[in-house]
Structure formats: structure tokens, C-alpha cells
XYZ file of C-alpha atoms in Angstrom:
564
model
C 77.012 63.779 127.438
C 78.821 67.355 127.239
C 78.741 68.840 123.549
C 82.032 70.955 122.521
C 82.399 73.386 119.588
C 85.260 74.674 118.090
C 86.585 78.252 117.391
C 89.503 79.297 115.159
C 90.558 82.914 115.245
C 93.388 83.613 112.569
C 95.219 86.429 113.520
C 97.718 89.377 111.733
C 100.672 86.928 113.135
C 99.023 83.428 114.145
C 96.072 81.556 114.363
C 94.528 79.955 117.267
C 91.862 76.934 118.092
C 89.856 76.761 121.181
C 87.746 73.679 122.044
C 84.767 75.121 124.142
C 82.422 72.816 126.023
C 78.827 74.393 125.263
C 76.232 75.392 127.305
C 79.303 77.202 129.636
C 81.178 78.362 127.609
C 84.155 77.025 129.548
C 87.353 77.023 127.408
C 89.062 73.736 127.524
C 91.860 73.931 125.461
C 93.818 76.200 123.310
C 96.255 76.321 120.584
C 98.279 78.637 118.535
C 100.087 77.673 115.222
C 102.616 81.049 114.255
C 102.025 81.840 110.466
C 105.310 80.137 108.735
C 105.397 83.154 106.038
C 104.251 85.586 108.855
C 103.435 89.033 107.437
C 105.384 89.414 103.904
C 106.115 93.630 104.130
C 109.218 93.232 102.178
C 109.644 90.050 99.846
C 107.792 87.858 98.591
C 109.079 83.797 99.854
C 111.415 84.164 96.999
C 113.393 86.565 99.164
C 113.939 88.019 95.482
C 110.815 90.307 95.160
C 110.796 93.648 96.387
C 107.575 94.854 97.291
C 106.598 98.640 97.580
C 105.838 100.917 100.390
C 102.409 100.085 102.243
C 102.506 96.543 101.250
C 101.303 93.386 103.582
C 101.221 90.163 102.374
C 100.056 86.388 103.451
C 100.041 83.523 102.477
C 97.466 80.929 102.605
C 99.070 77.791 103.109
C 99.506 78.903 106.331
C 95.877 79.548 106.856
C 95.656 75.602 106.109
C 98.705 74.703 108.392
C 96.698 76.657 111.105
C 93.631 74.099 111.079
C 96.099 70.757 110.713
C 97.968 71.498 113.662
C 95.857 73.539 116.056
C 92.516 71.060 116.118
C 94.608 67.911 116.282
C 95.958 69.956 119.247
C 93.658 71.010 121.211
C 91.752 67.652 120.509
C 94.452 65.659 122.340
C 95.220 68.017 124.860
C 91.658 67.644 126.080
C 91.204 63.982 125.591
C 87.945 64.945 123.679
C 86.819 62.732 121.040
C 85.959 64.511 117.735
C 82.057 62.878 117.769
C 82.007 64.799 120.715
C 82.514 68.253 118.386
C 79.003 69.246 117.003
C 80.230 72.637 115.155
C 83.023 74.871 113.833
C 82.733 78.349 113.689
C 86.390 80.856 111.896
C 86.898 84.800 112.302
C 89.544 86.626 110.235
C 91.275 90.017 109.887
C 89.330 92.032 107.300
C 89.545 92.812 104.308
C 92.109 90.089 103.519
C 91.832 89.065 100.620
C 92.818 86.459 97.375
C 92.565 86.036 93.682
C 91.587 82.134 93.149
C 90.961 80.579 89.991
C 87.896 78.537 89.024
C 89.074 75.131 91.116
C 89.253 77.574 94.444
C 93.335 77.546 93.907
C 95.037 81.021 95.351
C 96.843 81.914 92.378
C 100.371 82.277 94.283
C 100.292 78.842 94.909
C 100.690 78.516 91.101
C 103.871 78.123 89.186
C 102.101 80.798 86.753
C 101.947 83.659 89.313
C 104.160 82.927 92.147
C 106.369 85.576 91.876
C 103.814 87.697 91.194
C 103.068 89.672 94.900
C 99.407 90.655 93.422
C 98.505 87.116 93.770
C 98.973 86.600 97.374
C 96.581 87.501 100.026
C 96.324 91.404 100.804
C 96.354 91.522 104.381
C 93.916 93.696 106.270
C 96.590 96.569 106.886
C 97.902 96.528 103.237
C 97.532 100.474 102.445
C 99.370 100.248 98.975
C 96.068 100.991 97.246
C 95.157 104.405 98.773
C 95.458 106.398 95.227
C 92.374 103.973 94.439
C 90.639 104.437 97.468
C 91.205 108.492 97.004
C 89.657 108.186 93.650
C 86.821 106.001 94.364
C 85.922 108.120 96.847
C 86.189 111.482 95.306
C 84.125 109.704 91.959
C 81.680 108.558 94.661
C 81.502 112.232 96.477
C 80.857 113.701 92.919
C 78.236 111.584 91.959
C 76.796 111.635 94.736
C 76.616 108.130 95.865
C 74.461 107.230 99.006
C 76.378 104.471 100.287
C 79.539 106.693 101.111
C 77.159 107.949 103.850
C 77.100 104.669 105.440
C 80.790 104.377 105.636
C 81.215 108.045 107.087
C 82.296 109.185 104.029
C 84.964 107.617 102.775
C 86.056 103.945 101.825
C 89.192 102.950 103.525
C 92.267 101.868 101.080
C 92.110 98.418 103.558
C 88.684 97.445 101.654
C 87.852 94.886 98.746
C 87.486 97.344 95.818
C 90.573 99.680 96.550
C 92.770 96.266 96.543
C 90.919 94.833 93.715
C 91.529 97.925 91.483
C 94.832 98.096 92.397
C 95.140 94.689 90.897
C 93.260 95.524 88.261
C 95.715 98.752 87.363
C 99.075 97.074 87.924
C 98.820 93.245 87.406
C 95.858 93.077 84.697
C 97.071 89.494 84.313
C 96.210 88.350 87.722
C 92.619 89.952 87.820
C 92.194 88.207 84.516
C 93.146 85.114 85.796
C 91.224 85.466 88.884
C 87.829 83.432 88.707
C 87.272 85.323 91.544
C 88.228 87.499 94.544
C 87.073 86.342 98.046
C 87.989 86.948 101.507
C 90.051 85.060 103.131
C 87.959 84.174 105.863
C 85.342 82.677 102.727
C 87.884 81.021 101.059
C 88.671 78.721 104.664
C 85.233 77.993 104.826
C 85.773 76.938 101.351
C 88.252 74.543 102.020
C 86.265 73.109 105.273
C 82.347 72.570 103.127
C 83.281 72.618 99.238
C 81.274 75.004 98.683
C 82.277 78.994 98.392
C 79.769 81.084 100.351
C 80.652 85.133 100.831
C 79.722 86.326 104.170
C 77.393 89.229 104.984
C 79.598 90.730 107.414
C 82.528 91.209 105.288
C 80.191 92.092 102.494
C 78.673 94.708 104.294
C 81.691 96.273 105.742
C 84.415 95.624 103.432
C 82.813 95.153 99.926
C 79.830 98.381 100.367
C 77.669 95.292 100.124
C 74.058 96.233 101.483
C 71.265 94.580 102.783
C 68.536 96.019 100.720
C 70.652 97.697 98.165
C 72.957 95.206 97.043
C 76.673 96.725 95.622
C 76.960 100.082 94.177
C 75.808 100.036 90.794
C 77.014 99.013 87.419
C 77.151 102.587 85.979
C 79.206 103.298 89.417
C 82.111 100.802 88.811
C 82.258 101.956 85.262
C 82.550 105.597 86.099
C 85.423 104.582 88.399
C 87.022 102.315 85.249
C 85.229 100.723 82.210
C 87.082 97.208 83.038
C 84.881 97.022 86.181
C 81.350 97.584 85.064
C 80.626 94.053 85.709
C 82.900 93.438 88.368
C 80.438 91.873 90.971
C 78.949 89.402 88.239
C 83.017 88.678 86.872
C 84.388 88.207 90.076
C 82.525 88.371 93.083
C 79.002 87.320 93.970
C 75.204 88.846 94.352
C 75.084 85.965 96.622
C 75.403 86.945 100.269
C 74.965 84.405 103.086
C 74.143 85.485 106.636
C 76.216 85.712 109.844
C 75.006 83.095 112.278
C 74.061 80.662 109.027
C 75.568 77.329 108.417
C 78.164 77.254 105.685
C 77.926 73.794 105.240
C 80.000 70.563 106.680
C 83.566 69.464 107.458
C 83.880 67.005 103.641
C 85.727 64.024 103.822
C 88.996 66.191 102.436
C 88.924 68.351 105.350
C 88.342 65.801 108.126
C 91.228 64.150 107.297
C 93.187 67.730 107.406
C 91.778 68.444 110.310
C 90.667 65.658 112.428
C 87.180 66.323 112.900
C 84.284 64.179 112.140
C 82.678 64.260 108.331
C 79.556 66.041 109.192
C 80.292 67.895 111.386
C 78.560 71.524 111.039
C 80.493 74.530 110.038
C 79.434 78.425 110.133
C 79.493 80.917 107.802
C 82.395 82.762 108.433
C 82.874 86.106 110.632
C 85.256 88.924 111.349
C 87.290 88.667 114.323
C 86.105 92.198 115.877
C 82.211 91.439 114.929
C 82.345 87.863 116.385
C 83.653 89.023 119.411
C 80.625 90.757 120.640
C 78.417 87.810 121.749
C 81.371 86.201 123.376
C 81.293 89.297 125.983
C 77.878 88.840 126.198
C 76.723 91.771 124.365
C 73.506 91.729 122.567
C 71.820 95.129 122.757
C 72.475 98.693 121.684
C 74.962 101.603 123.869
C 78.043 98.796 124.603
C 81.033 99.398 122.750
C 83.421 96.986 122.466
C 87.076 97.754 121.890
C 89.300 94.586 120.365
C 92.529 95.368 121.048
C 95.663 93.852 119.870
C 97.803 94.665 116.718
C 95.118 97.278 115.987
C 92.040 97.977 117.779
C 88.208 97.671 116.352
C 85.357 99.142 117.981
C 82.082 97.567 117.863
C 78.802 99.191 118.791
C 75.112 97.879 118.059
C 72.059 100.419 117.347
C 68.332 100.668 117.144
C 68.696 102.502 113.750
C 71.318 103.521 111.361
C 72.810 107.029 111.472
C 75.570 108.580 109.602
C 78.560 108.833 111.789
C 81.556 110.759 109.506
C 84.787 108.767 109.694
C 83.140 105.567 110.616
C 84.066 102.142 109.311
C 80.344 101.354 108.435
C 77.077 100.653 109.524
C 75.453 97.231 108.748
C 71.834 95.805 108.994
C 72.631 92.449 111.172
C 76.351 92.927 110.519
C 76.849 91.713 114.392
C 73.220 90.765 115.921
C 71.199 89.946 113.658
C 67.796 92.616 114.595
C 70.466 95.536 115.242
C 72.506 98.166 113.384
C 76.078 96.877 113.878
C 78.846 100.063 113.981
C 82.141 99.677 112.978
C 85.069 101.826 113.938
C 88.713 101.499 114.566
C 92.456 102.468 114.745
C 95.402 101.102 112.390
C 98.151 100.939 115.061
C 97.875 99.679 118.628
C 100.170 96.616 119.627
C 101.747 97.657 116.424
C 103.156 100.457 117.976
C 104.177 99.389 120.933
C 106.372 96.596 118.875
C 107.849 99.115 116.601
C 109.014 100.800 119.672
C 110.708 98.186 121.611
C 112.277 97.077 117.912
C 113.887 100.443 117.075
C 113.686 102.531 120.156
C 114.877 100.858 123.187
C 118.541 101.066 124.282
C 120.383 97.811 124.653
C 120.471 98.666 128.759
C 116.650 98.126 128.575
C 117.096 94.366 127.294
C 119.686 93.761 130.013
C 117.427 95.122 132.804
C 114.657 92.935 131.177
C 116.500 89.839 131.231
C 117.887 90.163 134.585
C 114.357 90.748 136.180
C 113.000 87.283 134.271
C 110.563 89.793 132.502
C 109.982 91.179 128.692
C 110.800 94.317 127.765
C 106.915 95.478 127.572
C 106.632 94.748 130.954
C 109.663 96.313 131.973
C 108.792 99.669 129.876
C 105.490 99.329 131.615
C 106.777 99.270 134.923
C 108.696 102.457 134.457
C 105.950 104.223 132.947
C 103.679 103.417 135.752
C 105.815 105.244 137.946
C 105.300 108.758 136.078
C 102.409 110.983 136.948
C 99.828 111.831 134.337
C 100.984 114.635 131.935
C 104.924 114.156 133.949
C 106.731 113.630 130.833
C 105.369 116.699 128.549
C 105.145 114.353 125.800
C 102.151 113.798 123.607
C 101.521 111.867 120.546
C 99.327 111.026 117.494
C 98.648 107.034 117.440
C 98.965 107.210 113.365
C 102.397 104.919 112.875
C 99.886 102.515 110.391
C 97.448 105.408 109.199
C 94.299 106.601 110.663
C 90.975 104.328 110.569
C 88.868 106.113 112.141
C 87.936 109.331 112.677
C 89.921 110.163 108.743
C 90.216 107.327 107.335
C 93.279 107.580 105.803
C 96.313 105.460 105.698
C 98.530 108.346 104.064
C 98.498 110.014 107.831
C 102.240 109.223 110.034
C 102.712 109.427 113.878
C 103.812 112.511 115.725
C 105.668 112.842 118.888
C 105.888 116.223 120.162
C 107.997 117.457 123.436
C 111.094 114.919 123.088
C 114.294 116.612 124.872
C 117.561 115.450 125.322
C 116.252 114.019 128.808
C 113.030 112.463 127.585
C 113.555 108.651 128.515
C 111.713 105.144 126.380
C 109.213 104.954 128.744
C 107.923 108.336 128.789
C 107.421 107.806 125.166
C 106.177 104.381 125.793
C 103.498 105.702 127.797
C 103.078 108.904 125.413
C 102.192 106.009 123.363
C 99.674 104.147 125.055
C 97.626 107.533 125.841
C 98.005 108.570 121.998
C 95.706 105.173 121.454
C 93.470 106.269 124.679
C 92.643 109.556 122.837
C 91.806 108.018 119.588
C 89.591 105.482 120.890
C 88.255 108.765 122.978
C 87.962 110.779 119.403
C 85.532 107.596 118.091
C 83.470 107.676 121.201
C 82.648 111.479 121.368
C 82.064 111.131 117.572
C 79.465 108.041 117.793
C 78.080 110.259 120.422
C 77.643 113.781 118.701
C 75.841 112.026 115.620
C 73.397 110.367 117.617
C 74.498 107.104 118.097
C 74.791 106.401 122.399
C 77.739 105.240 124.363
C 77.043 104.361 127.749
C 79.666 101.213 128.471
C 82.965 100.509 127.557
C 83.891 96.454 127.158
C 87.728 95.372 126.085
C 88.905 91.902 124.715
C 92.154 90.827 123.316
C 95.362 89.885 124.505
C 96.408 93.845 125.699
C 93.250 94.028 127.628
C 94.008 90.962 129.179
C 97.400 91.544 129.882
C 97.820 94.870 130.752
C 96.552 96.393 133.347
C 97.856 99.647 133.728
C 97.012 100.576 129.679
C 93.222 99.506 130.822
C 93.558 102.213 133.329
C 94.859 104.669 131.390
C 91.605 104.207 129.144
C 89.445 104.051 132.093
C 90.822 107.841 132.818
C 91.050 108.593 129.240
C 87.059 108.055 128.635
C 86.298 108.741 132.007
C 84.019 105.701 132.009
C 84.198 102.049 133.697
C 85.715 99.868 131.447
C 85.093 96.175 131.332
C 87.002 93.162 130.645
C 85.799 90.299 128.738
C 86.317 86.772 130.589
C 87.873 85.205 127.552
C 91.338 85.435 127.150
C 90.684 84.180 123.672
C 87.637 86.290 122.847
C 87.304 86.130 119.450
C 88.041 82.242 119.190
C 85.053 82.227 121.706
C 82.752 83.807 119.382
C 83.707 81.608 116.818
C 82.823 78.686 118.676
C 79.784 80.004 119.548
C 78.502 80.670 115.920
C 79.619 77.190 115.515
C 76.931 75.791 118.059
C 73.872 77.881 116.382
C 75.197 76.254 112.463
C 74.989 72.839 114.565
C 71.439 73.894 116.390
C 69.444 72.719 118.955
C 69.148 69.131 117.624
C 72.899 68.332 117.633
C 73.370 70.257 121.333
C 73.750 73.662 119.800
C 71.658 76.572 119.564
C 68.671 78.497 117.434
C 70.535 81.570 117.831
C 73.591 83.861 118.662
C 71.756 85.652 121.456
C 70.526 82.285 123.073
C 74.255 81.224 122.787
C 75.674 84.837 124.566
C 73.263 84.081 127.672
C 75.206 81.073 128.799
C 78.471 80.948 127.267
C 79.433 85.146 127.536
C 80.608 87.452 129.914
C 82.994 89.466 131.845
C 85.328 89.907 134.509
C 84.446 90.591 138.400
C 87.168 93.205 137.837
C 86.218 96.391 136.084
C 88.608 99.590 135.672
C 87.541 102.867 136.926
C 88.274 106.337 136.678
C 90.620 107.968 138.727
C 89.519 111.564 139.376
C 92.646 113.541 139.053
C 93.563 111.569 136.451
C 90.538 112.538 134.413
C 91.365 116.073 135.033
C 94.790 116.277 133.772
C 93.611 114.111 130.534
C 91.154 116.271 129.454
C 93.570 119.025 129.153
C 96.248 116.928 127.267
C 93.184 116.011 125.093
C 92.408 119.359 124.071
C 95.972 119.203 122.550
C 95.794 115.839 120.912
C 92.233 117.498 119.562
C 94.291 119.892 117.921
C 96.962 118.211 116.679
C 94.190 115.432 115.046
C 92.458 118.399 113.012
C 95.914 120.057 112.084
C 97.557 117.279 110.609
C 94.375 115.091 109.489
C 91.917 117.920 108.006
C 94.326 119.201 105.355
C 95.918 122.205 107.547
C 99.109 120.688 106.929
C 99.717 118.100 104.461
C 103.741 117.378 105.605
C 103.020 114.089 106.645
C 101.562 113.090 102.437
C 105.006 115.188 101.466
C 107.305 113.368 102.876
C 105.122 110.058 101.862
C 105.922 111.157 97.979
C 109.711 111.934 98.557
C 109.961 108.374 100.424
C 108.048 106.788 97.598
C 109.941 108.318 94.326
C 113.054 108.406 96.219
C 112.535 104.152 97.002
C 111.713 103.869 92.985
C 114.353 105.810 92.052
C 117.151 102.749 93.343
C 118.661 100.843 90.339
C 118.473 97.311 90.339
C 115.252 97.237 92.080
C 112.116 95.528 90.972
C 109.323 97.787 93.362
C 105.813 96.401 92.680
């Protein structure tokens, strides 16, 4: 009798289920719920509350809504009986995170704190908190501290203690009230098993959780603020469970939310980059693997760890368990591509579009496929959300340099594609000066998928092959997989994640290659974007933080405003 497990990827914008029959890995159904609060930038539901520059909200109700509809869903669409499911496995954006109180309740979903935006989820790309992250690092750099090494030097303002402080400095009340802070991918979990287990990889790379060491210590949170001496006892946990564990089972509560069988075994939760690796069928060191979609994450396993500056992190088992799992990755991909078409594309565009039964991305891409490499003299910095990685730091705009009066959208449009070629170029030669090998290229998400002619400009970019993963839902994949090895062998599943990536990974026939001249012409325009990087992101020029303070004192400055 075939065995099926289920993956559920939540997204910056959606979430999506995928029932996958095991032992193939053959996806047999799929589907997508749209978050009905989407990203909160602006106001809070109340459509009253301003929030501030930098800010990204969610809410989790719609994490809920994502599992009621989309497993009922792809249940009936199959015909597949839910005995037939023998595991569950969830990714998430990271670090998203809540403030819940002691029952597991998100505190927005309190009349207490509703209107309160600290007590909603801070999405992964919520940058509000970079004065904490400066300071934490610069009290880390003075004292020394050994895990900054691991995260190449800096802690990103997207991370758990940046967002936590910030709570902690301007909404006391809520980090009171929180019994705890957890990820958002934990607290789903929570809501699946009844029980609240924190995650390694999250830990590891969002929460300078490490294997051997544990958190920073006590002395280290106090030097950063008395109020958080005991921060991981207060609200957090010493408690770390491994990727590739089983969280627990679906309780009676969540069957009936979800559909699925009481019983039924559930994984310990993931990130959607790190989960995606197994699903291409990745299990050994020199592969990186770019997830592209709103932003892109770059995932790389190793013999042994190295310090690689500008890095997300480096975690023992943070992917495979046995490796090193690297972690690098850019701010603003699809992202920028959707502020473009939003703001920057004439209304003629749209009408072309529509008449040719296509979207205006595909239309922009059609143009810009025309143009020879280097034919518009434009080049640009991929910054529009910050820099990840090499800088890490979400303080840094975009540039776009050699606009005329005759520059057209889709020379920018492509300007901005190659600006996210060169960055993902930047992380590769860095990885590669401090030791750590490169030696294939692998792509997943919905632009590799989709777009053809951006995989191509990579190819040239990195002068390397690059591969496609045979998933269009990659990270939902992975999930599912993970959920086979919490079922194991004697339910169908699997004793581990490698076992799993034998028979239910891989890639595409198709793989993009370098195109010689190509290459040639993108070196040189990478010399410039080289330039430009150091320039603007090493403290030559600081215009970019300027005009960030003017914007922010200038936004404060409006009467009748509540800016949080």
C-alpha cells in the first residue's frame, strides 16, 4: 500500500501543502492558502496603527488558516485517505518570531495587546531593530566574544535577540507579558503536538545557539542590558531539539483542524532554505544551493567549520546532520523585481502585457532578453531590503548608476537581475577565499523554476553550471521528507534524512551553462559592482545611513501620528 507524507512550507506571502507519495518522492498534490493579513509594513489590522520604518509584521492566525485549508485540500484533490499519511514535516521564514504567554496564546490575539504592533510576529525581513543589532555587536566585538566568529562577524538585525531587545526597549510590557519568545515555525509545531519544542536549526542560526556551547553567556546579555541577564532561562529555552527528530503527534485538537489522523507523526520543525537541501538531493560538502524567491538563501555543507566574514552562520548539523551547514544570503530578490513593476513601469507596459495574454514580468523579461550583455550601461547594487550577506546590514539602500533620459524599464529590469547575479557571485568568491569549497551551483524556488533567462544570467555570472532542482515546490518537499524520518521505517518512513534524499531528491535533465562571451563581458561589469559594494558598504561613504536618519526624524516629526 503506497505511504504519503506531508510538507507545509509557509512563505513571506502564503503557505503551501504538498502531499508526497514516499519512497519517489512524486508530488501528488499541492495547495496554496494566501496569508489573509499578508505582510503588515504599514498598520496594524486596525488600519489605525502606524508602524515605523523597517517594520514587517504577521499574523498568526493565518499560519493556522494555512493548515485548515491547504491539507483538507490537497487531501481531496488526491483522493488519499488521511490513514494513508504516516508524517508531517513544516519549514518557515527565519527569524520570525512571537511573544506567547504561558497557555502558548500569541499575545496579539489578546484584547490586552492587540493594538500593540510588538506583539505580533516579526517577520524574517523586519529590520526595525538594527540600533540593537549595531550594539550587540559592537559589545560583542569589544569583549571579545567567540561566537561573533561563527556568524562572520556580525549578528544580523533579522535575528532573535536584536527583535527581542527591541521589545524589550520599547514595549517593556509585552516582554513582560511574554512567557516566552519562540519562532514561529516552533510555535506551529506547537499547535500540531502540544508540546513546545525549539528547533536546532533556528537556534543555531538565528538565536547564536551552539551545539557544544550553548547561548552566549549570562554576563554577555547583561553587559548588553541588565534586564536580560537571564533571558534564555525567562524566556527562551536551554532545551534544543534536533533537525530530523520527531516533535511529537497530530493531538486530537489538531486533527480536527487539519484533517489528519490522531497519531500521526510530526517533525521538529525546519527553515525553509535548510530543508531544502535534501529535497535536491544534496548530502555532502562543495554544493551550494541558492533558494530563490522573495529573497535568496544560500546553503552550503562542510567537513569543518571555518570563519567566513559576512556569513549568516555556521552550524554543527544545522542541515545534515554529520556536516557543517553554511548559511548565507541576500535581503532582496523577487522583492525587487515586484517593487519595480509596482512603481516603475509605465502604464504602456500593462497594456502590452495584457494584450499578449502575459504578466508584466514576463513581458519585461522578454525585452530584456533582447539586449546584449553590458548594452544598457546600467549597473546596480541588489540592496532595496539591506544587505545579508557579504555586510550584513539592513541600513544599506539600492543604487542604480548610468540611467539617461533614454534608459528604458527593462534595461533596468535586467540591471536588476544581474545586481542579484553579482551578489550571489560576492558570497561564492567569499566562501571560497576563506577556505570553504564551491564546486556546484543548485537553484530551487519559484524564480528558478520559472525563469529561465535570470538562470542564465547566473550561469554567466558565476561562470559555473547551474542546476535546477526537480521540485517546483522544493522546500514543501523537504518538509515532507523530514516528515517520513519522524514517522520511520516502521510506519513506511525512514531512519534518516540522507536515506530519504536517495529516493525522493533530485534535479532537472536541464542544467544552465556558461556562455563564453558572456562570461567575459561580466567579469568586467563585476569589477565595477566590486567597487561600488566596498564604497558604499565598508564605510567609504555613509550617504545611504544619512538619508536613512533624515527619512526617519523627518517620518516622526508628522503630527497626529502614532510611529512605533
Amino acid at each position: 500500500m503506497v505511504k504519503y507524507t506531508i510538507g507545509v512550507d509557509y512563505g513571506t506571502q502564503s503557505g503551501r501543502a504538498v502531499l508526497v507519495e514516499v519512497g519517489t518522492g512524486k508530488e501528488v498534490a499541492t495547495a496554496v492558502k494566501e496569508y489573509t493579513h499578508g505582510v503588515m509594513d504599514e498598520f496594524l489590522p486596525d488600519g489605525k496603527t502606524k508602524l515605523g520604518i523597517d517594520w514587517a509584521l504577521q499574523h498568526p492566525a493565518d499560519y493556522l488558516e494555512v493548515l485548515q485549508c491547504t491539507i483538507p485540500e490537497v487531501l481531496k484533490k488526491a483522493n488519499v485517505s488521511p490513514n494513508h499519511v504516516i508524517g508531517l514535516g513544516i519549514d518557515f521564514t527565519a527569524c520570525t518570531v512571537l511573544p506567547i504567554d504561558c497557555n502558548g496564546t500569541p499575545l496579539c490575539m489578546t484584547a490586552e495587546f492587540s493594538s500593540n504592533p510588538h506583539s505580533y510576529v516579526k517577520l524574517w525581513k523586519h529590520h526595525a531593530a538594527q540600533e540593537e543589532a549595531n550594539r550587540l555587536n559592537e559589545i560583542a566585538e569589544k569583549r571579545g566574544e567567540i561566537f561573533l566568529q561563527r556568524y562572520g562577524g556580525k549578528i544580523s538585525s533579522e535575528w532573535m535577540f536584536p527583535k527581542l531587545w527591541q521589545i524589550l526597549n520599547e514595549a517593556p510590557e509585552i516582554y513582560q507579558a511574554a512567557d516566552q519568545m519562540v519562532e514561529a515555525a516552533d510555535w506551529v509545531i506547537y499547535q500540531l503536538t502540544g508540546e513546545l519544542k525549539r528547533n536546532s536549526c533556528t537556534a543555531g542560526y538565528k538565536a547564536i545557539w551552539h551545539k557544544q556551547d550553548g547561548y552566549p553567556s549570562r554576563e554577555f546579555f547583561k553587559a548588553l542590558d541588565p534586564r536580560l541577564e537571564n533571558v534564555v532561562e525567562e524566556k527562551l529555552s536551554s532545551t534544543i531539539v534536533p533537525i530530523g527528530s520527531k516533535a511529537g503527534e497530530i493531538t486530537e485538537k489538531a486533527a480536527k483542524l487539519t484533517g489528519l489522523c490522531p497519531g500521526t507523526a510530526v517533525a521538529v520543525a525546519n527553515v525553509d532554505a535548510h530543508v531544502s537541501l535534501p529535497a535536491v538531493g544534496i548530502t555532502e560538502p562543495g554544493k551550494l544551493l541558492m533558494i530563490m524567491g522573495t529573497s535568496t538563501c544560500h546553503i552550503l555543507l562542510g567537513d569543518e567549520e571555518k570563519v567566513v566574514p559576512g556569513m549568516c552562520g555556521v552550524v554543527e548539523d544545522g542541515v545534515i546532520p554529520g556536516f557543517m551547514g553554511y548559511e548565507a544570503g541576500q535581503s532582496c530578490v523577487g522583492d525587487h523585481f515586484e517593487w519595480f513593476t509596482e512603481n516603475c513601469v509605465p502604464s504602456s507596459y500593462y497594456e502590452e502585457a495584457n494584450q499578449l495574454g502575459i504578466s508584466i514580468h514576463q513581458l519585461l523579461t522578454d525585452k530584456a532578453s533582447t539586449l546584449q550583455v553590458g548594452e544598457s550601461g546600467l549597473l546596480a547594487l541588489d540592496w532595496w531590503n539591506g544587505n545579508r550577506s557579504t555586510l550584513v546590514d539592513a541600513d544599506l539602500t539600492g543604487v542604480l548608476l548610468g540611467a539617461t533620459l533614454l534608459t528604458k524599464p527593462e534595461e533596468i529590469y535586467r540591471a536588476l537581475i544581474e545586481a542579484t547575479a553579482f551578489g550571489t557571485k560576492m558570497i561564492v568568491e567569499t566562501f571560497r577565499k576563506y577556505g570553504v569549497p564551491i564546486n556546484e551551483v543548485y537553484a530551487c524556488g519559484g524564480i528558478a523554476e520559472k525563469n529561465a533567462f535570470m538562470m542564465q544570467i547566473y550561469s554567466d555570472v558565476l561562470n559555473m553550471d547551474v542546476k535546477i532542482s526537480a521540485s517546483s515546490q522544493t522546500p514543501a518537499l523537504g518538509s515532507a521528507m523530514f516528515g517520513a524520518v519522524a514517522a520511520g521505517i516502521e510506519r513506511g518512513g525512514y531512519e534518516s534524512i540522507s536515506a530519504a534524499a536517495k529516493d525522493m531528491g533530485g534535479v532537472k535533465e536541464a542544467i544552465y551553462q556558461p556562455i563564453k562571451e558572456n562570461v567575459e563581458v561580466y567579469d568586467q561589469l563585476y569589477k565595477e559592482y566590486a567597487r561600488l559594494y566596498d564604497y558604499f558598504g565598508r564605510g567609504e561613504n555613509n550617504v545611504m545611513k544619512v538619508l536613512k536618519q533624515i527619512k526617519s526624524r523627518s517620518s516622526q516629526s508628522n503630527k497626529g501620528e502614532t510611529v512605533c
